[in-house]
Coordinates of C-alpha atoms in Angstrom, one line a residue:
F169 CA 95.8 -49.0 62.1
G170 CA 97.7 -45.9 62.2
A171 CA 96.9 -42.6 61.2
G172 CA 99.2 -39.1 61.5
D173 CA 101.1 -39.0 65.3
N174 CA 97.9 -41.7 66.7
S175 CA 97.7 -45.3 65.8
I176 CA 94.9 -47.9 67.3
D177 CA 95.8 -50.2 68.8
L178 CA 92.4 -52.9 67.9
R179 CA 91.2 -56.8 69.8
I180 CA 88.5 -58.6 67.9
A181 CA 87.9 -61.6 69.8
E182 CA 84.8 -63.6 70.6
S183 CA 82.7 -65.9 73.5
G184 CA 80.4 -67.3 72.3
K185 CA 78.3 -66.3 69.8
T186 CA 78.5 -62.5 70.0
F187 CA 82.0 -60.7 69.8
S188 CA 83.5 -57.7 71.5
I189 CA 85.7 -55.6 70.3
A190 CA 88.4 -53.8 72.5
G191 CA 91.3 -51.5 71.7
Q192 CA 93.6 -48.5 72.9
I193 CA 94.5 -45.1 71.6
L194 CA 98.3 -44.9 71.2
G195 CA 99.5 -41.2 71.6
A196 CA 98.3 -37.7 72.5
G197 CA 94.5 -36.2 73.2
F198 CA 92.3 -39.2 74.0
E199 CA 92.0 -39.3 76.9
S200 CA 88.3 -39.6 77.8
A201 CA 87.4 -39.3 74.4
V202 CA 84.3 -40.8 72.8
V203 CA 84.3 -43.7 70.5
T204 CA 81.4 -44.7 68.7
L205 CA 80.7 -48.0 66.4
E206 CA 78.4 -48.4 64.1
S207 CA 76.6 -50.5 61.7
P208 CA 73.5 -50.1 59.9
E209 CA 71.7 -52.1 62.6
L210 CA 73.6 -49.7 65.5
A211 CA 75.1 -47.3 67.2
I212 CA 76.8 -47.4 70.3
N213 CA 79.5 -44.9 72.6
A214 CA 82.2 -45.6 74.4
E215 CA 84.2 -43.1 76.6
T216 CA 88.3 -43.6 76.9
N217 CA 90.0 -44.6 80.1
E218 CA 92.9 -42.3 81.6
L219 CA 94.6 -45.1 79.2
S220 CA 92.9 -44.1 76.1
E221 CA 91.3 -46.9 76.0
F222 CA 87.9 -48.4 74.3
K223 CA 85.6 -52.2 74.3
F224 CA 82.7 -53.0 72.9
P225 CA 81.4 -56.0 74.8
K226 CA 77.9 -58.3 72.8
L227 CA 78.2 -57.9 69.1
D228 CA 76.7 -59.5 66.3
K229 CA 78.7 -60.5 63.7
G230 CA 79.4 -58.3 61.0
N231 CA 80.6 -55.0 59.3
Y232 CA 81.6 -51.7 61.6
R233 CA 82.6 -48.0 61.5
L234 CA 84.2 -47.5 64.9
T235 CA 85.1 -43.3 65.3
A236 CA 86.9 -41.8 67.4
K237 CA 86.8 -38.4 68.9
G238 CA 89.7 -36.7 71.2
A239 CA 89.9 -32.8 71.7
T240 CA 91.2 -31.4 68.4
K241 CA 91.3 -35.0 66.7
E242 CA 89.8 -37.6 64.5
I243 CA 90.7 -41.1 64.2
I244 CA 88.4 -43.7 61.8
I245 CA 88.6 -46.7 60.3
N246 CA 85.9 -47.9 58.0
G247 CA 85.2 -51.8 56.6
I248 CA 85.4 -53.2 60.4
E249 CA 84.4 -57.4 59.5
V250 CA 83.6 -59.0 62.9
G251 CA 83.0 -62.9 62.6

């Protein structure tokens, strides 16, 4: 997913009956950023590491929205279908 000078490498994996979403934000401005994953039933946060990587484990099937908030930028991805 691309957004201006940044893009997100997103990976969805199945593990038994649950799924995980992991990713890395490419480009400057998202080190120690807050990434939020939302669905109608869920809202969880993760913080990116020094490589701007994040992970959300043990997710149910569904449609999610991901928001990454950096120091001066924000990236929103709607309609992430899991499962």
